[in-house]
Coordinates of C-alpha atoms and ligand atoms in Angstrom, one line a residue:
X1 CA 0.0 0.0 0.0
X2 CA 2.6 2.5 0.9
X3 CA 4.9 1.4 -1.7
X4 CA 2.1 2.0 -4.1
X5 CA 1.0 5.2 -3.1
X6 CA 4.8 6.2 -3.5
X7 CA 5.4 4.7 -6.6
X8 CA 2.2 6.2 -7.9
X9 CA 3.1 9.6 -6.5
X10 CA 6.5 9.3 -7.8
X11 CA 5.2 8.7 -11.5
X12 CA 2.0 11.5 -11.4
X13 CA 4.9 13.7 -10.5
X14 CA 7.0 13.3 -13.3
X15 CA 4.0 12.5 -15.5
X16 CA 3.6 16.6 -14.6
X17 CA 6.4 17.7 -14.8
X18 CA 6.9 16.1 -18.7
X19 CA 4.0 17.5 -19.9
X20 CA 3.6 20.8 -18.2
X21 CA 7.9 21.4 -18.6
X22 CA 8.6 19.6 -21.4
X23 CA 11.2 17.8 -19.2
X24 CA 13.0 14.8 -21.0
X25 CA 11.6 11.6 -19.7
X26 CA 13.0 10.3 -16.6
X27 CA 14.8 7.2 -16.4
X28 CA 13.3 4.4 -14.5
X29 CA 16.2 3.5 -12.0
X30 CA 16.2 7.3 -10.7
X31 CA 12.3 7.2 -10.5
X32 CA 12.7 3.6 -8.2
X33 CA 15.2 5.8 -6.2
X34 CA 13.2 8.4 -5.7
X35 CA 9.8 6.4 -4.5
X36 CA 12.6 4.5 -2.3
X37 CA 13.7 7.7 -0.7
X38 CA 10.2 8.9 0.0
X39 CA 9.4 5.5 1.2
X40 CA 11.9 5.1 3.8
X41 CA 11.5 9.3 4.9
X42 CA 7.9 8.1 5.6
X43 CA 8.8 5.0 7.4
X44 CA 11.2 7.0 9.5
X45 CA 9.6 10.5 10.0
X46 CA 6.9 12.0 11.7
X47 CA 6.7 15.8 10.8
X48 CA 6.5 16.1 6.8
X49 CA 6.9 19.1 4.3
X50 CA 2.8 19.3 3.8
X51 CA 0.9 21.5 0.8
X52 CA -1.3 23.7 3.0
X53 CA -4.3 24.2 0.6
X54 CA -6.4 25.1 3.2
X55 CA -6.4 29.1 2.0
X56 CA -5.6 29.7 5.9
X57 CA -2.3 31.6 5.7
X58 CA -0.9 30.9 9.7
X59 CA -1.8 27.8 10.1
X60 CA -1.8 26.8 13.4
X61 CA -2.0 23.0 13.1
X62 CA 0.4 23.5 9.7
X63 CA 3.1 25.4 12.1
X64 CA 2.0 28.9 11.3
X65 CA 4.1 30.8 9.4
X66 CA 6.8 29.2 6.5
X67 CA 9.4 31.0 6.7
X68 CA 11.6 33.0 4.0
X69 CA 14.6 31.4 2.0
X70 CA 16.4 34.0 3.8
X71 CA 15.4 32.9 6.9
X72 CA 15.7 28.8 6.0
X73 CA 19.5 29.7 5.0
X74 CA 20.2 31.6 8.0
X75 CA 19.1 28.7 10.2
X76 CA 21.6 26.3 8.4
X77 CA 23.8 28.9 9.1
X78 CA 23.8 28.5 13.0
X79 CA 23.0 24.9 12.8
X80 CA 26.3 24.4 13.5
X81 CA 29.0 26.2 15.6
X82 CA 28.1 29.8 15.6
X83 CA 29.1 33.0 17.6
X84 CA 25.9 33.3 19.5
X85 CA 27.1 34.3 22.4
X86 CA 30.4 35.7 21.5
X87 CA 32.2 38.8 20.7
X88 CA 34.2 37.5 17.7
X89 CA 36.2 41.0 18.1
X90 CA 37.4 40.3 21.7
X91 CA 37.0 36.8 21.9
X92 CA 34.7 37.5 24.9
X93 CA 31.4 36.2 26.0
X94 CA 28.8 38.3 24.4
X95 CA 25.1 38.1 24.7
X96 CA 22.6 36.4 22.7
X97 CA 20.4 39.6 22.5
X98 CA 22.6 41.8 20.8
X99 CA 21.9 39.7 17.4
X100 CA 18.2 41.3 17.4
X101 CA 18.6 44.3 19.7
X102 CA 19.5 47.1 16.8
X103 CA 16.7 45.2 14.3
X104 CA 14.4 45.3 16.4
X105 CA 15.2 49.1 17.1
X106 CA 15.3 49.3 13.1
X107 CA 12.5 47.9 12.4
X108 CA 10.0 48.8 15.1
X109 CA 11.2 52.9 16.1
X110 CA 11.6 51.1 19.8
X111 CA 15.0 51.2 21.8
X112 CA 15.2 48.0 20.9
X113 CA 14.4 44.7 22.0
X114 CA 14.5 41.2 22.4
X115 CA 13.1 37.9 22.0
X116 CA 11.9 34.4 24.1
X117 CA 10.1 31.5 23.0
X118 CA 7.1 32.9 22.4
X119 CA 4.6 35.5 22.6
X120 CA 3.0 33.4 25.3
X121 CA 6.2 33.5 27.4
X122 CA 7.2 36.9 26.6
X123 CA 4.3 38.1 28.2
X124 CA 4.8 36.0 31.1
X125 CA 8.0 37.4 31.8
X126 CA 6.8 41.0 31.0
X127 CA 5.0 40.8 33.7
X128 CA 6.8 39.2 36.0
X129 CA 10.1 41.2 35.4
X130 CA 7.7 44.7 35.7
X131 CA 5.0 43.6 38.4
X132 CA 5.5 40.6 40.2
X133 CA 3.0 41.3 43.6
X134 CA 2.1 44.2 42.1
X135 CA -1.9 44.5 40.7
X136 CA -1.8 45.0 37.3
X137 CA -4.5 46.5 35.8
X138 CA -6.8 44.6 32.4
X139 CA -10.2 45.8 30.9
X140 CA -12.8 43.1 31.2
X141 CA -13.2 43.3 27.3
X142 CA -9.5 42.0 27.2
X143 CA -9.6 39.0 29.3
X144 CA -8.9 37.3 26.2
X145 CA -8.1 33.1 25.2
X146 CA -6.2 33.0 22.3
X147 CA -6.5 29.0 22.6
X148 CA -3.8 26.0 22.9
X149 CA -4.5 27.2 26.9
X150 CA -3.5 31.0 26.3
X151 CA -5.8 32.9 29.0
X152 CA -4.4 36.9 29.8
X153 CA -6.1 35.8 33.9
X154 CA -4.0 32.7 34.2
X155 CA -0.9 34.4 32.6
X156 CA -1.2 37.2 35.0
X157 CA -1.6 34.7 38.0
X158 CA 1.1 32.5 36.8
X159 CA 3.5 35.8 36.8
X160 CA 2.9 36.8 40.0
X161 CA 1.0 39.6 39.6
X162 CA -2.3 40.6 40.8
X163 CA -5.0 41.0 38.0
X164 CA -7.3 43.9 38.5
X165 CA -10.4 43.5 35.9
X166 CA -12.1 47.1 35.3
X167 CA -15.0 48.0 33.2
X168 CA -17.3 45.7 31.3
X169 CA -17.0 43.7 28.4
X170 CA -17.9 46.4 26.1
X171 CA -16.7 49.2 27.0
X172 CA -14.0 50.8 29.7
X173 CA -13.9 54.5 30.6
X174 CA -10.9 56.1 31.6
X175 CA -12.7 56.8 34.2
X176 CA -12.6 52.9 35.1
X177 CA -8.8 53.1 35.1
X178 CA -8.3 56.5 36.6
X179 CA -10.6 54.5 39.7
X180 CA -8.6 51.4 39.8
X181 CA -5.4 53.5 40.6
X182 CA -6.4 55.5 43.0
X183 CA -8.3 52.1 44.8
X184 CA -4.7 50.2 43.7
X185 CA -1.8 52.4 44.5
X186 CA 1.0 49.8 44.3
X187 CA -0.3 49.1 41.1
X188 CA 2.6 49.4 38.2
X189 CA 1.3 48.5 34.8
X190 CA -1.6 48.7 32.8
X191 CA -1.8 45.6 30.4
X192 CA -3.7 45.9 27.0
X193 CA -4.4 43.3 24.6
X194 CA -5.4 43.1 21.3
X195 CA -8.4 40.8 21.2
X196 CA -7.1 38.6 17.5
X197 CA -9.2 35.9 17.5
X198 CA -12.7 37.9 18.1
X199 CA -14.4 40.3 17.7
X200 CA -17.4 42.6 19.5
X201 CA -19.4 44.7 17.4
X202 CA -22.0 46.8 18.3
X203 CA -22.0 49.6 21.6
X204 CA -18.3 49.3 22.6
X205 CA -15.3 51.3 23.4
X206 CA -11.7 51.5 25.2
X207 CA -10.0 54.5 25.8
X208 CA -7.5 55.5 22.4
X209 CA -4.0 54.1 23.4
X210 CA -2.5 57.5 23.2
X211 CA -5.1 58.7 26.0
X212 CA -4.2 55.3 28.1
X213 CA -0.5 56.3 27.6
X214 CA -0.8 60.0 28.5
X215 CA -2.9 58.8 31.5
X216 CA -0.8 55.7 32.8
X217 CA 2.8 57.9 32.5
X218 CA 1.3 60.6 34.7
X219 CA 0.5 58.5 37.0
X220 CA 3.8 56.5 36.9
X221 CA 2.5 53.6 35.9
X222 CA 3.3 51.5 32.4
X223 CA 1.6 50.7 30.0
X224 CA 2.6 47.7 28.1
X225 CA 0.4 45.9 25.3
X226 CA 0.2 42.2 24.4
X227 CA -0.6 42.7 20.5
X228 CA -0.1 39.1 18.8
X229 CA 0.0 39.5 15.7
X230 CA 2.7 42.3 15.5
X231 CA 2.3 43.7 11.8
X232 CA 5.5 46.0 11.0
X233 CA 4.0 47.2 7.6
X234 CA 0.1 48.6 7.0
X235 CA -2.2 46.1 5.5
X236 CA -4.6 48.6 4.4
X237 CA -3.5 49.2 1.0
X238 CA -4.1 45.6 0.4
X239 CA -7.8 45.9 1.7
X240 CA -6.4 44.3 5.3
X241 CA -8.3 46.1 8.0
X242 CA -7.9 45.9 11.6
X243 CA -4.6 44.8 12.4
X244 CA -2.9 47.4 14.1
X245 CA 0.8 47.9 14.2
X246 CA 3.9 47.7 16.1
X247 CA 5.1 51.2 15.2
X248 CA 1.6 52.2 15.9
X249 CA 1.5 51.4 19.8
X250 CA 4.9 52.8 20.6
X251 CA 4.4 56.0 19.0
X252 CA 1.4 56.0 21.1
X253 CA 3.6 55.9 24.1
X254 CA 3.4 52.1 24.7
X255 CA 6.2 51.7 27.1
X256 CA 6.9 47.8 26.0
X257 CA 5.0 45.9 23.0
X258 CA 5.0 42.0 22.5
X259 CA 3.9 40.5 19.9
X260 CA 4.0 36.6 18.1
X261 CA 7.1 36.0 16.0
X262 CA 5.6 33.6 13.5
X263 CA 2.4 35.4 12.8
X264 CA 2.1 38.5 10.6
X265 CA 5.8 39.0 11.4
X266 CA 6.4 35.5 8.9
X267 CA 9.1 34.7 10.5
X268 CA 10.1 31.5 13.3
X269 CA 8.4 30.9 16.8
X270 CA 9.3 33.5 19.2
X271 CA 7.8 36.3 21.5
X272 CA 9.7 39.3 21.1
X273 CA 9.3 42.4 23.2
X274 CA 9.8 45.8 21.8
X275 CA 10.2 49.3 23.8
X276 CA 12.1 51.3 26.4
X277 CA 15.4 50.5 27.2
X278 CA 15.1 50.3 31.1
X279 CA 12.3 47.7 30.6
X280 CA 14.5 45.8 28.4
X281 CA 17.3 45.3 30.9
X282 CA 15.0 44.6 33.9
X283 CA 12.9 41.8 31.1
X284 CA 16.2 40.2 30.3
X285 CA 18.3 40.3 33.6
X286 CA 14.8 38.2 34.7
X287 CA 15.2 34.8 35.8
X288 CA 12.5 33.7 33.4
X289 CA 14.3 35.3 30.5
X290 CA 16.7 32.2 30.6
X291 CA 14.2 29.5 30.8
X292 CA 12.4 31.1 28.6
X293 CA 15.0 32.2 25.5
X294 CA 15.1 31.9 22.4
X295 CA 17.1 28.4 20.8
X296 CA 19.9 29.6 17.9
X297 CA 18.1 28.3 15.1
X298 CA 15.0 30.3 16.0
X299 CA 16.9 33.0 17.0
X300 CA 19.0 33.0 13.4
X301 CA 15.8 32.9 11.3
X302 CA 14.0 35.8 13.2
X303 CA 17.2 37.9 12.9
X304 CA 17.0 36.9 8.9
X305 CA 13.3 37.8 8.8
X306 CA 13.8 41.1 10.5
X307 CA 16.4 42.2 8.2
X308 CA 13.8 41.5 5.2
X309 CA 11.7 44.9 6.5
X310 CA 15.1 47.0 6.6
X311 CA 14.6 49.3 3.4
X312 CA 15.2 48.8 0.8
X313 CA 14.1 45.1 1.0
X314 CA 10.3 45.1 0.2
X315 CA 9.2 42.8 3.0
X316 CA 5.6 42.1 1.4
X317 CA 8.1 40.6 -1.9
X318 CA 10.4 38.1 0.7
X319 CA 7.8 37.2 3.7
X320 CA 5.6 34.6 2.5
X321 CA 3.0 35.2 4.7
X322 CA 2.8 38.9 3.7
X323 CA 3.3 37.7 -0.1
X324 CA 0.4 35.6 0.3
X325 CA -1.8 37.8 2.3
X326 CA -1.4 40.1 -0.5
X327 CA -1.5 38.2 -4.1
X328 CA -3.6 39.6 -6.4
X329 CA -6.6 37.9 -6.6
X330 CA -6.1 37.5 -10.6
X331 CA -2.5 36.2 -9.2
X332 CA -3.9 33.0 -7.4
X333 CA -6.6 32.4 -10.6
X334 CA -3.6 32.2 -13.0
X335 CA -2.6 29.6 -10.4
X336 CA -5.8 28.0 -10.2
X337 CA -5.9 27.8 -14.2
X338 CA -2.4 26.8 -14.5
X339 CA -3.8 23.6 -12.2
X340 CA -6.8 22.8 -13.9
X341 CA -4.8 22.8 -16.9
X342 CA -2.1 20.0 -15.2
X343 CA -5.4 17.6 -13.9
X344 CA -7.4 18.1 -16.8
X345 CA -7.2 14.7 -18.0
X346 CA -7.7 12.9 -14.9
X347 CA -10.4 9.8 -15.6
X348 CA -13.0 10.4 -13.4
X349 CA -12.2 13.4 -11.5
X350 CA -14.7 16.4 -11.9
X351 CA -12.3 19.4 -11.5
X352 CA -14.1 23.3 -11.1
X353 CA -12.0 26.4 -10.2
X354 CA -14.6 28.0 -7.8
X355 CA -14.5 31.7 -5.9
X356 CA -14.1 31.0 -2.4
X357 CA -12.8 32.7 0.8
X358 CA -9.4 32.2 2.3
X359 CA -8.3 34.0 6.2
X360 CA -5.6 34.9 8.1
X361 CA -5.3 32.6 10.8
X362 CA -3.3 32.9 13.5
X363 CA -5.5 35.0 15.4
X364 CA -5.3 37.5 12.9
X365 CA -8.2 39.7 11.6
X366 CA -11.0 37.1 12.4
X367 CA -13.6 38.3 10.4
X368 CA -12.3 39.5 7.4
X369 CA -12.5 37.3 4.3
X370 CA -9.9 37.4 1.3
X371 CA -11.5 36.6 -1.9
X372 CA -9.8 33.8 -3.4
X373 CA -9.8 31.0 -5.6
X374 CA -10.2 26.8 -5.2
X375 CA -10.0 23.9 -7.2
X376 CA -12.8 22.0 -6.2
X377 CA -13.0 18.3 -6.7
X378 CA -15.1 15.5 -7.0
X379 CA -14.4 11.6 -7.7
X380 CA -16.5 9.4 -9.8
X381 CA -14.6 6.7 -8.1
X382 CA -14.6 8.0 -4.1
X383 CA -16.5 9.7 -2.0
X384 CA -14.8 13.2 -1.0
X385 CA -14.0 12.4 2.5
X386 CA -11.9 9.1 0.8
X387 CA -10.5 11.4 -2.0
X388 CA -9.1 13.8 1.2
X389 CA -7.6 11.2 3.0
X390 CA -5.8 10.4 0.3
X391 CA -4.7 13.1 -0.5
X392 CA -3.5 13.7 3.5
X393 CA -1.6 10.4 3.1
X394 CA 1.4 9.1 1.7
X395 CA 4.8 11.4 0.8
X396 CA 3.9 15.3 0.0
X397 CA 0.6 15.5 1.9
X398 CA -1.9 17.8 0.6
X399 CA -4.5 19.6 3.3
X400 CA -7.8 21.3 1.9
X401 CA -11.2 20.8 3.6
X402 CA -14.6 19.7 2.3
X403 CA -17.6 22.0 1.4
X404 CA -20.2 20.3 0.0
X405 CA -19.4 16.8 -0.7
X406 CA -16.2 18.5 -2.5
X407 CA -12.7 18.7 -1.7
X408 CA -11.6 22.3 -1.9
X409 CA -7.9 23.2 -2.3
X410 CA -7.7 27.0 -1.9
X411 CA -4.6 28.3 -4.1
X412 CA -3.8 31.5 -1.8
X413 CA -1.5 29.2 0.3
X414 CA 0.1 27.0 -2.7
X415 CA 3.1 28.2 -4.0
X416 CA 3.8 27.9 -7.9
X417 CA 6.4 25.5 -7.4
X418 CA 4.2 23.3 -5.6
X419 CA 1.8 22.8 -8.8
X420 CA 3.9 20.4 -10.1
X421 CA 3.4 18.0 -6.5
X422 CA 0.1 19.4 -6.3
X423 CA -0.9 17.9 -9.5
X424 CA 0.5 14.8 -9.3
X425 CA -0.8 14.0 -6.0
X426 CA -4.1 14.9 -6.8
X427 CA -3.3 12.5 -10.3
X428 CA -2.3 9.6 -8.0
X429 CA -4.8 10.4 -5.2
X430 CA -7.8 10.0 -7.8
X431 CA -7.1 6.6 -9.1
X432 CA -9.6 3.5 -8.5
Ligands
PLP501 C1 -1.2 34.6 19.6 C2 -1.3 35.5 20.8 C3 -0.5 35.2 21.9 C4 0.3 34.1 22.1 O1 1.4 34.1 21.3 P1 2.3 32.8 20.9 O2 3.4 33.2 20.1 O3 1.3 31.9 20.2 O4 2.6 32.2 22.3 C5 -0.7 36.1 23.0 N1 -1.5 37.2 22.9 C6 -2.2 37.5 21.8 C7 -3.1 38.7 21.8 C8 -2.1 36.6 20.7 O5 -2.8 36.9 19.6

């Protein structure tokens, strides 16, 4: 069974590849090979390059974001020894930090910055480094669960700090925080957060950040703000609404910003924390900043991503999750045609390119749906639940989802060098 499937995928592949590139045919020994090589990867590994053709662009489940090439290379980089930690100059010990203080700084208008794990732990240790048994001081509207067991409450507990809820779920006055102080007057932060995965419409309101800052630095008090998503360039032009920015919240006076590296940033996993240099130094001299920090690899491809919003690099042409936020919608039906035209003979597969609506992810901008394109499939042969397993199993694992009794692969999230694999699995996943 598994030596079919990657014998068949094997041959649908170059079957592709012959027709669409005009490829001379392969010999047969370096086809065996290959189904061989795929065959023992699959024996052997768990965690698989996938085609994500579910149209969600951070894709939890699918490891959110896929990084640049830049950002691939720089990880091979510091696979193996590399001066993390030292000052190649002196020869001394340095610190891991100063790889990503200055881009940070570059790229975000902050002091600078650093980053942990990720954006879970950095706002652990924001809080624990700036108010551990101190209150600290949330709207009710912000009490947010971001899911995998993210809740802002138990964060707060787990730091040490004392959670304060003001206001309702709709709306907070400044009013509600001016009353928390003065009923709290050890308190020493005001946390915001940026609600991702929801939102509530209708009769609500918050103070505007600049008001919050203006009111919690006359007061002594700081404001820091857990934003997720962390977008360093503006959506709107590209009709994305809603996601507000880094540079945004610190030239509103935010005194520390966190934010998810492998979300809108595109890059690896990691929490990294953006603002004034005082809070920096108490954040990282933290004991939670070593169990939480940032592993070389991770630490390598964030740097690399970083540098790709440093002018004059257009980060929306090199960050794949900005590229694909932003295709052209007659972009991904090129794609889409280019596909039907690679499966068109297929025996018994009914093939449609269909409008549909691809998202986000990641927490990001909820509501908003990005036109998009899908092929949309049927089997003569098996049913569509069948015909997605398939294609799920075996080497180069395709994931769309089913809308009516189809299997829908949304091209937003395929690149064009994936067609080729994308075709023939869907050639060799169709059979029978
Ligand atoms: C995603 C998110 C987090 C958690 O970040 P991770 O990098 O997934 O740990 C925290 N806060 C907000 C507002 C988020 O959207």
């Amino acid at each position: 069974m598994a030596l079919a499937e990657a014998v068949r995928g094997v041959l649908a592949e170059a079957r592709v590849r012959l027709v669409a590139e005009g490829s001379p045919p392969p010999d047969v020994a370096a086809l065996l090979d290959e189904a061989a090589r795929r065959l023992r990867d699959r024996e052997r590994e768990t965690l698989f390059r996938v085609i994500n053709a579910t149209g969600v662009v951070i894709h939890t489940n699918l490891g959110r974001a896929p990084l640049a090439s830049e950002a691939m290379a720089a990880m091979s980089v510091a696979a193996g020894y590399a001066n993390l930690e030292m000052d190649l100059g002196g020869g001394r010990r340095s610190s891991r930090h100063d790889h990503l203080d200055g881009l940070i700084a570059d790229v975000t208008g902050a002091d600078g910055g650093l980053a942990v794990n990720n954006g879970a732990g950095a706002v652990l240790l924001a809080l624990a480094a700036l108010a551990a048994d101190a209150p600290v001081i949330v709207s009710r509207g912000e009490l947010i669960e971001i899911g995998g067991g993210f809740r802002v409450p138990d964060i707060v507990a787990q730091s040490g700090a004392r959670l304060i809820e003001i206001g309702a779920t709709n709306i907070t006055h400044l009013k509600d925080y001016e009353l928390a102080v003065r009923e709290h007057a050890e308190a020493r932060v005001i946390l915001r957060t940026h609600p991702s995965n929801f939102r509530i419409t209708g009769f609500t309101s918050a103070p505007p950040l600049a008001e919050l800052a203006a009111f919690a630095h006359a007061r002594g008090l700081l404001l820091v703000e857990d934003l997720g998503g962390g977008a360093l360039v503006d959506l709107e032009p590209f009709g994305i609404t809603g996601e507000p920015m880094v540079q945004e919240s610190l030239n509103a006076g935010v005194d520390l910003v966190i934010f998810s590296g492998d979300k809108l940033l595109g890059g690896p996993q990691a929490g990294v924390l953006a603002g004034r240099r005082e809070l920096l130094d108490a954040v990282a001299r933290h004991p939670l900043a070593r169990a939480l920090r940032l592993d070389k690899l991770s630490l390598a491809a964030l740097a690399a991503t970083l540098r790709l919003y440093r002018p004059p690099t257009d980060p929306i042409a090199r960050v794949p999750v900005l590229h694909m936020l932003t295709q052209t919608l007659a972009t991904i039906a090129a794609r889409a045609a280019a596909l039907a035209a690679l499966i068109a003979d297929v025996d018994g597969l009914d093939a449609e390119v269909v409008e549909t609506d691809s998202y986000a992810g990641g927490g990001a901008m909820p509501m908003q749906a990005l036109p998009s394109r899908a092929m949309a499939l049927r089997s003569d042969r098996i049913g569509s639940e069948d015909l997605a397993r398939r294609l799920r199993a075996g080497t180069t694992p395709v994931v769309g989802r089913i809308e009516r009794d189809r299997v829908m692969l949304d091209l937003r999230t395929v690149a064009d060098a994936e067609l080729p694999a994308l075709a023939g699995k869907i050639r060799s996943s169709a059979r029978r």
